[in-house]
Amino acid sequence: MEFTSRDKERIRHQFDAFCKKVLRCEARTIYRQMARLADHEISLTEFSEDGANLFSFEDEYDLGNQQFSVLGFDVAIKNELLAEALRLLPEQQRDIILLYYFLGLNDREIGELLNILHRTISYKRTSSLKKLRKIMEGFTDEEHKK
Amino acid sequence: MKNTRNSLLSFDVVQAAANGSSEALDKVLRHYSGYIARLSMRQTYDENGNLH
């Protein structure tokens, strides 16, 4: 492709304008990002006690919590209502609930531990959850009647 | 430093850069380094309200 010298001159100017525009816009984007960050950032020292508490965590020990043990794992339940309801569940269903929701295992892993198909686990888990809910609703109803 | 605002890159460099030559792109970058530096400067105020 051949360019006349006027074309070349024009292209040089266009290129110059293009480069400057890119740089300007890029700079604006960065400044905007910085401004947004500055809006959201708070210095740790400016935090009140309440704010600081959001990030702190108190260690809990098993004193007074209800203890369950599944396959050698100990699970402590703090909520008394939940603990009572769990005690009323049949052992296998209780184990599944504890393993899934408190020890964080998935259906397949639980199945391997208990020698049950994982599909069965999934079914049993949902059905025992329903059962658990019924039991707990029963508890709260009773309390309301009192 | 020469005034890069008023100087233009040569046509050959522009063409080479548009075709992706890394050598030319490096020249372009150096050509605009003054402009980049100027855009990167900010006026900030310290705790006493002094301009920097």
JSON list of C-alpha atoms in Angstrom, two decimals:
[
{"chain": "A", "resi": 1, "resn": "MET", "atom": "CA", "xyz": [0.00, 0.00, 0.00]},
{"chain": "A", "resi": 2, "resn": "GLU", "atom": "CA", "xyz": [1.42, 3.38, -1.01]},
{"chain": "A", "resi": 3, "resn": "PHE", "atom": "CA", "xyz": [0.80, 6.58, 0.91]},
{"chain": "A", "resi": 4, "resn": "THR", "atom": "CA", "xyz": [1.30, 10.12, -0.24]},
{"chain": "A", "resi": 5, "resn": "SER", "atom": "CA", "xyz": [3.26, 12.36, 2.06]},
{"chain": "A", "resi": 6, "resn": "ARG", "atom": "CA", "xyz": [0.01, 14.08, 3.09]},
{"chain": "A", "resi": 7, "resn": "ASP", "atom": "CA", "xyz": [-1.48, 10.71, 3.99]},
{"chain": "A", "resi": 8, "resn": "LYS", "atom": "CA", "xyz": [1.59, 9.91, 6.02]},
{"chain": "A", "resi": 9, "resn": "GLU", "atom": "CA", "xyz": [1.37, 13.21, 7.83]},
{"chain": "A", "resi": 10, "resn": "ARG", "atom": "CA", "xyz": [-2.32, 12.59, 8.60]},
{"chain": "A", "resi": 11, "resn": "ILE", "atom": "CA", "xyz": [-1.64, 9.08, 9.84]},
{"chain": "A", "resi": 12, "resn": "ARG", "atom": "CA", "xyz": [1.11, 10.33, 12.12]},
{"chain": "A", "resi": 13, "resn": "HIS", "atom": "CA", "xyz": [-1.32, 12.82, 13.65]},
{"chain": "A", "resi": 14, "resn": "GLN", "atom": "CA", "xyz": [-4.08, 10.23, 13.95]},
{"chain": "A", "resi": 15, "resn": "PHE", "atom": "CA", "xyz": [-1.70, 7.84, 15.65]},
{"chain": "A", "resi": 16, "resn": "ASP", "atom": "CA", "xyz": [-0.55, 10.54, 18.01]},
{"chain": "A", "resi": 17, "resn": "ALA", "atom": "CA", "xyz": [-4.14, 11.43, 18.91]},
{"chain": "A", "resi": 18, "resn": "PHE", "atom": "CA", "xyz": [-5.02, 7.77, 19.35]},
{"chain": "A", "resi": 19, "resn": "CYS", "atom": "CA", "xyz": [-2.10, 7.10, 21.70]},
{"chain": "A", "resi": 20, "resn": "LYS", "atom": "CA", "xyz": [-2.87, 10.15, 23.80]},
{"chain": "A", "resi": 21, "resn": "LYS", "atom": "CA", "xyz": [-6.52, 9.23, 24.06]},
{"chain": "A", "resi": 22, "resn": "VAL", "atom": "CA", "xyz": [-5.70, 5.69, 25.16]},
{"chain": "A", "resi": 23, "resn": "LEU", "atom": "CA", "xyz": [-3.32, 7.01, 27.80]},
{"chain": "A", "resi": 24, "resn": "ARG", "atom": "CA", "xyz": [-5.82, 9.60, 29.05]},
{"chain": "A", "resi": 25, "resn": "CYS", "atom": "CA", "xyz": [-8.62, 7.08, 29.34]},
{"chain": "A", "resi": 26, "resn": "GLU", "atom": "CA", "xyz": [-6.37, 4.55, 31.01]},
{"chain": "A", "resi": 27, "resn": "ALA", "atom": "CA", "xyz": [-5.28, 7.13, 33.56]},
{"chain": "A", "resi": 28, "resn": "ARG", "atom": "CA", "xyz": [-8.89, 8.11, 34.22]},
{"chain": "A", "resi": 29, "resn": "THR", "atom": "CA", "xyz": [-9.87, 4.48, 34.77]},
{"chain": "A", "resi": 30, "resn": "ILE", "atom": "CA", "xyz": [-7.07, 4.00, 37.28]},
{"chain": "A", "resi": 31, "resn": "TYR", "atom": "CA", "xyz": [-7.94, 7.19, 39.16]},
{"chain": "A", "resi": 32, "resn": "ARG", "atom": "CA", "xyz": [-11.57, 6.13, 39.29]},
{"chain": "A", "resi": 33, "resn": "GLN", "atom": "CA", "xyz": [-10.60, 2.75, 40.69]},
{"chain": "A", "resi": 34, "resn": "MET", "atom": "CA", "xyz": [-8.43, 4.42, 43.29]},
{"chain": "A", "resi": 35, "resn": "ALA", "atom": "CA", "xyz": [-11.25, 6.76, 44.26]},
{"chain": "A", "resi": 36, "resn": "ARG", "atom": "CA", "xyz": [-13.66, 3.86, 44.61]},
{"chain": "A", "resi": 37, "resn": "LEU", "atom": "CA", "xyz": [-11.19, 1.97, 46.77]},
{"chain": "A", "resi": 38, "resn": "ALA", "atom": "CA", "xyz": [-10.67, 5.01, 48.94]},
{"chain": "A", "resi": 39, "resn": "ASP", "atom": "CA", "xyz": [-14.44, 5.24, 49.43]},
{"chain": "A", "resi": 40, "resn": "HIS", "atom": "CA", "xyz": [-14.64, 1.70, 50.70]},
{"chain": "A", "resi": 41, "resn": "GLU", "atom": "CA", "xyz": [-11.43, 1.41, 52.63]},
{"chain": "A", "resi": 42, "resn": "ILE", "atom": "CA", "xyz": [-11.47, 2.11, 56.32]},
{"chain": "A", "resi": 43, "resn": "SER", "atom": "CA", "xyz": [-8.38, 2.14, 58.46]},
{"chain": "A", "resi": 44, "resn": "LEU", "atom": "CA", "xyz": [-8.37, -0.53, 61.14]},
{"chain": "A", "resi": 45, "resn": "THR", "atom": "CA", "xyz": [-7.60, 2.07, 63.77]},
{"chain": "A", "resi": 46, "resn": "GLU", "atom": "CA", "xyz": [-10.80, 3.92, 62.90]},
{"chain": "A", "resi": 47, "resn": "PHE", "atom": "CA", "xyz": [-12.85, 0.89, 63.80]},
{"chain": "A", "resi": 48, "resn": "SER", "atom": "CA", "xyz": [-14.89, 1.03, 66.93]},
{"chain": "A", "resi": 49, "resn": "GLU", "atom": "CA", "xyz": [-15.04, -1.95, 69.26]},
{"chain": "A", "resi": 50, "resn": "ASP", "atom": "CA", "xyz": [-18.23, -3.13, 67.55]},
{"chain": "A", "resi": 51, "resn": "GLY", "atom": "CA", "xyz": [-16.62, -3.04, 64.15]},
{"chain": "A", "resi": 52, "resn": "ALA", "atom": "CA", "xyz": [-13.60, -4.93, 65.37]},
{"chain": "A", "resi": 53, "resn": "ASN", "atom": "CA", "xyz": [-15.85, -7.59, 66.83]},
{"chain": "A", "resi": 54, "resn": "LEU", "atom": "CA", "xyz": [-17.09, -8.42, 63.36]},
{"chain": "A", "resi": 55, "resn": "PHE", "atom": "CA", "xyz": [-13.71, -9.90, 62.59]},
{"chain": "A", "resi": 56, "resn": "SER", "atom": "CA", "xyz": [-12.94, -11.52, 65.89]},
{"chain": "A", "resi": 57, "resn": "PHE", "atom": "CA", "xyz": [-13.87, -15.00, 66.83]},
{"chain": "A", "resi": 58, "resn": "GLU", "atom": "CA", "xyz": [-14.21, -16.49, 70.24]},
{"chain": "A", "resi": 59, "resn": "ASP", "atom": "CA", "xyz": [-13.02, -20.00, 70.74]},
{"chain": "A", "resi": 60, "resn": "GLU", "atom": "CA", "xyz": [-15.73, -22.23, 72.03]},
{"chain": "A", "resi": 61, "resn": "TYR", "atom": "CA", "xyz": [-15.07, -25.22, 74.18]},
{"chain": "A", "resi": 62, "resn": "ASP", "atom": "CA", "xyz": [-17.33, -28.14, 74.72]},
{"chain": "A", "resi": 63, "resn": "LEU", "atom": "CA", "xyz": [-18.46, -27.13, 78.17]},
{"chain": "A", "resi": 64, "resn": "GLY", "atom": "CA", "xyz": [-22.17, -27.46, 78.48]},
{"chain": "A", "resi": 65, "resn": "ASN", "atom": "CA", "xyz": [-22.71, -28.41, 74.85]},
{"chain": "A", "resi": 66, "resn": "GLN", "atom": "CA", "xyz": [-24.43, -31.61, 73.95]},
{"chain": "A", "resi": 67, "resn": "GLN", "atom": "CA", "xyz": [-22.01, -34.18, 72.62]},
{"chain": "A", "resi": 68, "resn": "PHE", "atom": "CA", "xyz": [-22.58, -36.62, 69.82]},
{"chain": "A", "resi": 69, "resn": "SER", "atom": "CA", "xyz": [-20.08, -39.06, 68.50]},
{"chain": "A", "resi": 70, "resn": "VAL", "atom": "CA", "xyz": [-20.10, -40.42, 64.97]},
{"chain": "A", "resi": 71, "resn": "LEU", "atom": "CA", "xyz": [-17.57, -42.99, 63.79]},
{"chain": "A", "resi": 72, "resn": "GLY", "atom": "CA", "xyz": [-14.98, -41.70, 66.22]},
{"chain": "A", "resi": 73, "resn": "PHE", "atom": "CA", "xyz": [-15.68, -38.00, 65.55]},
{"chain": "A", "resi": 74, "resn": "ASP", "atom": "CA", "xyz": [-17.06, -35.87, 68.33]},
{"chain": "A", "resi": 75, "resn": "VAL", "atom": "CA", "xyz": [-19.62, -33.27, 67.41]},
{"chain": "A", "resi": 76, "resn": "ALA", "atom": "CA", "xyz": [-20.75, -30.66, 69.90]},
{"chain": "A", "resi": 77, "resn": "ILE", "atom": "CA", "xyz": [-24.19, -29.15, 69.44]},
{"chain": "A", "resi": 78, "resn": "LYS", "atom": "CA", "xyz": [-24.74, -25.85, 71.17]},
{"chain": "A", "resi": 79, "resn": "ASN", "atom": "CA", "xyz": [-28.41, -25.44, 70.38]},
{"chain": "A", "resi": 80, "resn": "GLU", "atom": "CA", "xyz": [-30.32, -27.48, 72.95]},
{"chain": "A", "resi": 81, "resn": "LEU", "atom": "CA", "xyz": [-33.44, -27.76, 70.84]},
{"chain": "A", "resi": 82, "resn": "LEU", "atom": "CA", "xyz": [-31.48, -29.18, 67.94]},
{"chain": "A", "resi": 83, "resn": "ALA", "atom": "CA", "xyz": [-29.60, -31.55, 70.22]},
{"chain": "A", "resi": 84, "resn": "GLU", "atom": "CA", "xyz": [-32.81, -32.90, 71.70]},
{"chain": "A", "resi": 85, "resn": "ALA", "atom": "CA", "xyz": [-34.30, -33.41, 68.26]},
{"chain": "A", "resi": 86, "resn": "LEU", "atom": "CA", "xyz": [-31.18, -35.19, 67.07]},
{"chain": "A", "resi": 87, "resn": "ARG", "atom": "CA", "xyz": [-31.36, -37.56, 70.01]},
{"chain": "A", "resi": 88, "resn": "LEU", "atom": "CA", "xyz": [-34.85, -38.60, 68.91]},
{"chain": "A", "resi": 89, "resn": "LEU", "atom": "CA", "xyz": [-33.69, -39.55, 65.41]},
{"chain": "A", "resi": 90, "resn": "PRO", "atom": "CA", "xyz": [-32.72, -43.14, 64.65]},
{"chain": "A", "resi": 91, "resn": "GLU", "atom": "CA", "xyz": [-28.99, -43.66, 64.92]},
{"chain": "A", "resi": 92, "resn": "GLN", "atom": "CA", "xyz": [-28.25, -44.00, 61.21]},
{"chain": "A", "resi": 93, "resn": "GLN", "atom": "CA", "xyz": [-30.21, -40.91, 60.24]},
{"chain": "A", "resi": 94, "resn": "ARG", "atom": "CA", "xyz": [-28.57, -38.94, 63.02]},
{"chain": "A", "resi": 95, "resn": "ASP", "atom": "CA", "xyz": [-25.16, -40.08, 61.79]},
{"chain": "A", "resi": 96, "resn": "ILE", "atom": "CA", "xyz": [-25.90, -38.96, 58.26]},
{"chain": "A", "resi": 97, "resn": "ILE", "atom": "CA", "xyz": [-27.08, -35.54, 59.40]},
{"chain": "A", "resi": 98, "resn": "LEU", "atom": "CA", "xyz": [-24.04, -35.08, 61.63]},
{"chain": "A", "resi": 99, "resn": "LEU", "atom": "CA", "xyz": [-21.58, -36.23, 59.00]},
{"chain": "A", "resi": 100, "resn": "TYR", "atom": "CA", "xyz": [-23.09, -34.09, 56.28]},
{"chain": "A", "resi": 101, "resn": "TYR", "atom": "CA", "xyz": [-23.88, -30.85, 58.05]},
{"chain": "A", "resi": 102, "resn": "PHE", "atom": "CA", "xyz": [-21.37, -30.78, 60.86]},
{"chain": "A", "resi": 103, "resn": "LEU", "atom": "CA", "xyz": [-18.36, -32.62, 59.51]},
{"chain": "A", "resi": 104, "resn": "GLY", "atom": "CA", "xyz": [-18.83, -31.38, 55.97]},
{"chain": "A", "resi": 105, "resn": "LEU", "atom": "CA", "xyz": [-18.62, -34.72, 54.21]},
{"chain": "A", "resi": 106, "resn": "ASN", "atom": "CA", "xyz": [-20.50, -35.23, 50.96]},
{"chain": "A", "resi": 107, "resn": "ASP", "atom": "CA", "xyz": [-22.96, -37.99, 50.20]},
{"chain": "A", "resi": 108, "resn": "ARG", "atom": "CA", "xyz": [-20.38, -40.16, 48.50]},
{"chain": "A", "resi": 109, "resn": "GLU", "atom": "CA", "xyz": [-17.93, -39.95, 51.38]},
{"chain": "A", "resi": 110, "resn": "ILE", "atom": "CA", "xyz": [-20.65, -40.75, 53.89]},
{"chain": "A", "resi": 111, "resn": "GLY", "atom": "CA", "xyz": [-21.76, -43.67, 51.75]},
{"chain": "A", "resi": 112, "resn": "GLU", "atom": "CA", "xyz": [-18.25, -45.08, 51.77]},
{"chain": "A", "resi": 113, "resn": "LEU", "atom": "CA", "xyz": [-17.99, -44.71, 55.54]},
{"chain": "A", "resi": 114, "resn": "LEU", "atom": "CA", "xyz": [-21.36, -46.31, 56.24]},
{"chain": "A", "resi": 115, "resn": "ASN", "atom": "CA", "xyz": [-21.26, -48.79, 53.35]},
{"chain": "A", "resi": 116, "resn": "ILE", "atom": "CA", "xyz": [-24.39, -47.40, 51.76]},
{"chain": "A", "resi": 117, "resn": "LEU", "atom": "CA", "xyz": [-24.98, -46.20, 48.19]},
{"chain": "A", "resi": 118, "resn": "HIS", "atom": "CA", "xyz": [-24.58, -42.44, 48.00]},
{"chain": "A", "resi": 119, "resn": "ARG", "atom": "CA", "xyz": [-27.98, -42.11, 46.36]},
{"chain": "A", "resi": 120, "resn": "THR", "atom": "CA", "xyz": [-29.49, -43.79, 49.38]},
{"chain": "A", "resi": 121, "resn": "ILE", "atom": "CA", "xyz": [-27.61, -41.37, 51.59]},
{"chain": "A", "resi": 122, "resn": "SER", "atom": "CA", "xyz": [-28.98, -38.42, 49.68]},
{"chain": "A", "resi": 123, "resn": "TYR", "atom": "CA", "xyz": [-32.52, -39.77, 50.06]},
{"chain": "A", "resi": 124, "resn": "LYS", "atom": "CA", "xyz": [-32.08, -40.59, 53.72]},
{"chain": "A", "resi": 125, "resn": "ARG", "atom": "CA", "xyz": [-30.53, -37.24, 54.41]},
{"chain": "A", "resi": 126, "resn": "THR", "atom": "CA", "xyz": [-33.46, -35.29, 53.01]},
{"chain": "A", "resi": 127, "resn": "SER", "atom": "CA", "xyz": [-35.99, -37.51, 54.70]},
{"chain": "A", "resi": 128, "resn": "SER", "atom": "CA", "xyz": [-34.24, -37.28, 58.05]},
{"chain": "A", "resi": 129, "resn": "LEU", "atom": "CA", "xyz": [-34.06, -33.54, 57.63]},
{"chain": "A", "resi": 130, "resn": "LYS", "atom": "CA", "xyz": [-37.82, -33.44, 57.22]},
{"chain": "A", "resi": 131, "resn": "LYS", "atom": "CA", "xyz": [-38.19, -35.65, 60.25]},
{"chain": "A", "resi": 132, "resn": "LEU", "atom": "CA", "xyz": [-35.88, -33.40, 62.23]},
{"chain": "A", "resi": 133, "resn": "ARG", "atom": "CA", "xyz": [-37.92, -30.39, 61.25]},
{"chain": "A", "resi": 134, "resn": "LYS", "atom": "CA", "xyz": [-41.13, -32.08, 62.38]},
{"chain": "A", "resi": 135, "resn": "ILE", "atom": "CA", "xyz": [-39.59, -32.95, 65.71]},
{"chain": "A", "resi": 136, "resn": "MET", "atom": "CA", "xyz": [-38.30, -29.43, 66.23]},
{"chain": "A", "resi": 137, "resn": "GLU", "atom": "CA", "xyz": [-41.59, -27.89, 65.20]},
{"chain": "A", "resi": 138, "resn": "GLY", "atom": "CA", "xyz": [-43.22, -30.16, 67.74]},
{"chain": "A", "resi": 139, "resn": "PHE", "atom": "CA", "xyz": [-40.88, -28.80, 70.40]},
{"chain": "A", "resi": 140, "resn": "THR", "atom": "CA", "xyz": [-41.55, -25.18, 69.63]},
{"chain": "A", "resi": 141, "resn": "ASP", "atom": "CA", "xyz": [-45.31, -25.82, 69.48]},
{"chain": "A", "resi": 142, "resn": "GLU", "atom": "CA", "xyz": [-45.15, -27.33, 72.93]},
{"chain": "A", "resi": 143, "resn": "GLU", "atom": "CA", "xyz": [-43.28, -24.32, 74.21]},
{"chain": "A", "resi": 144, "resn": "HIS", "atom": "CA", "xyz": [-45.89, -22.03, 72.75]},
{"chain": "A", "resi": 145, "resn": "LYS", "atom": "CA", "xyz": [-48.63, -23.97, 74.50]},
{"chain": "A", "resi": 146, "resn": "LYS", "atom": "CA", "xyz": [-46.86, -23.57, 77.80]},
{"chain": "B", "resi": 1, "resn": "MET", "atom": "CA", "xyz": [13.67, 16.67, 27.81]},
{"chain": "B", "resi": 2, "resn": "LYS", "atom": "CA", "xyz": [12.40, 17.48, 24.35]},
{"chain": "B", "resi": 3, "resn": "ASN", "atom": "CA", "xyz": [8.80, 18.46, 24.10]},
{"chain": "B", "resi": 4, "resn": "THR", "atom": "CA", "xyz": [7.09, 15.25, 23.06]},
{"chain": "B", "resi": 5, "resn": "ARG", "atom": "CA", "xyz": [3.68, 16.88, 22.98]},
{"chain": "B", "resi": 6, "resn": "ASN", "atom": "CA", "xyz": [4.45, 18.69, 19.79]},
{"chain": "B", "resi": 7, "resn": "SER", "atom": "CA", "xyz": [6.67, 16.14, 18.14]},
{"chain": "B", "resi": 8, "resn": "LEU", "atom": "CA", "xyz": [5.24, 13.31, 16.13]},
{"chain": "B", "resi": 9, "resn": "LEU", "atom": "CA", "xyz": [6.56, 9.83, 15.63]},
{"chain": "B", "resi": 10, "resn": "SER", "atom": "CA", "xyz": [7.91, 9.14, 12.17]},
{"chain": "B", "resi": 11, "resn": "PHE", "atom": "CA", "xyz": [5.61, 7.41, 9.74]},
{"chain": "B", "resi": 12, "resn": "ASP", "atom": "CA", "xyz": [7.84, 4.35, 9.57]},
{"chain": "B", "resi": 13, "resn": "VAL", "atom": "CA", "xyz": [7.60, 3.83, 13.31]},
{"chain": "B", "resi": 14, "resn": "VAL", "atom": "CA", "xyz": [3.82, 4.23, 13.25]},
{"chain": "B", "resi": 15, "resn": "GLN", "atom": "CA", "xyz": [3.51, 1.70, 10.47]},
{"chain": "B", "resi": 16, "resn": "ALA", "atom": "CA", "xyz": [5.84, -0.79, 12.17]},
{"chain": "B", "resi": 17, "resn": "ALA", "atom": "CA", "xyz": [3.99, -0.40, 15.46]},
{"chain": "B", "resi": 18, "resn": "ALA", "atom": "CA", "xyz": [0.64, -0.95, 13.78]},
{"chain": "B", "resi": 19, "resn": "ASN", "atom": "CA", "xyz": [2.08, -4.15, 12.34]},
{"chain": "B", "resi": 20, "resn": "GLY", "atom": "CA", "xyz": [3.11, -5.27, 15.79]},
{"chain": "B", "resi": 21, "resn": "SER", "atom": "CA", "xyz": [6.84, -4.69, 15.78]},
{"chain": "B", "resi": 22, "resn": "SER", "atom": "CA", "xyz": [8.01, -4.79, 19.38]},
{"chain": "B", "resi": 23, "resn": "GLU", "atom": "CA", "xyz": [10.94, -2.54, 18.62]},
{"chain": "B", "resi": 24, "resn": "ALA", "atom": "CA", "xyz": [8.60, 0.13, 17.24]},
{"chain": "B", "resi": 25, "resn": "LEU", "atom": "CA", "xyz": [6.19, -0.28, 20.15]},
{"chain": "B", "resi": 26, "resn": "ASP", "atom": "CA", "xyz": [9.09, 0.31, 22.49]},
{"chain": "B", "resi": 27, "resn": "LYS", "atom": "CA", "xyz": [9.85, 3.53, 20.62]},
{"chain": "B", "resi": 28, "resn": "VAL", "atom": "CA", "xyz": [6.20, 4.57, 20.89]},
{"chain": "B", "resi": 29, "resn": "LEU", "atom": "CA", "xyz": [6.22, 3.89, 24.59]},
{"chain": "B", "resi": 30, "resn": "ARG", "atom": "CA", "xyz": [9.37, 5.91, 25.10]},
{"chain": "B", "resi": 31, "resn": "HIS", "atom": "CA", "xyz": [7.97, 8.69, 22.94]},
{"chain": "B", "resi": 32, "resn": "TYR", "atom": "CA", "xyz": [4.96, 9.03, 25.23]},
{"chain": "B", "resi": 33, "resn": "SER", "atom": "CA", "xyz": [6.79, 8.39, 28.49]},
{"chain": "B", "resi": 34, "resn": "GLY", "atom": "CA", "xyz": [6.72, 12.09, 29.29]},
{"chain": "B", "resi": 35, "resn": "TYR", "atom": "CA", "xyz": [2.99, 12.24, 28.73]},
{"chain": "B", "resi": 36, "resn": "ILE", "atom": "CA", "xyz": [2.48, 9.10, 30.83]},
{"chain": "B", "resi": 37, "resn": "ALA", "atom": "CA", "xyz": [4.53, 10.62, 33.64]},
{"chain": "B", "resi": 38, "resn": "ARG", "atom": "CA", "xyz": [2.49, 13.80, 33.51]},
{"chain": "B", "resi": 39, "resn": "LEU", "atom": "CA", "xyz": [-0.80, 11.87, 33.69]},
{"chain": "B", "resi": 40, "resn": "SER", "atom": "CA", "xyz": [0.55, 9.86, 36.60]},
{"chain": "B", "resi": 41, "resn": "MET", "atom": "CA", "xyz": [1.19, 12.90, 38.72]},
{"chain": "B", "resi": 42, "resn": "ARG", "atom": "CA", "xyz": [-1.44, 13.89, 41.17]},
{"chain": "B", "resi": 43, "resn": "GLN", "atom": "CA", "xyz": [-1.93, 16.78, 43.46]},
{"chain": "B", "resi": 44, "resn": "THR", "atom": "CA", "xyz": [-2.36, 15.54, 46.96]},
{"chain": "B", "resi": 45, "resn": "TYR", "atom": "CA", "xyz": [-2.85, 17.27, 50.25]},
{"chain": "B", "resi": 46, "resn": "ASP", "atom": "CA", "xyz": [-1.13, 16.26, 53.45]},
{"chain": "B", "resi": 47, "resn": "GLU", "atom": "CA", "xyz": [-2.67, 16.46, 56.91]},
{"chain": "B", "resi": 48, "resn": "ASN", "atom": "CA", "xyz": [-1.95, 20.17, 57.17]},
{"chain": "B", "resi": 49, "resn": "GLY", "atom": "CA", "xyz": [-3.64, 20.91, 53.87]},
{"chain": "B", "resi": 50, "resn": "ASN", "atom": "CA", "xyz": [-0.45, 21.66, 52.01]},
{"chain": "B", "resi": 51, "resn": "LEU", "atom": "CA", "xyz": [-0.41, 21.05, 48.29]},
{"chain": "B", "resi": 52, "resn": "HIS", "atom": "CA", "xyz": [2.12, 18.61, 46.94]}
]
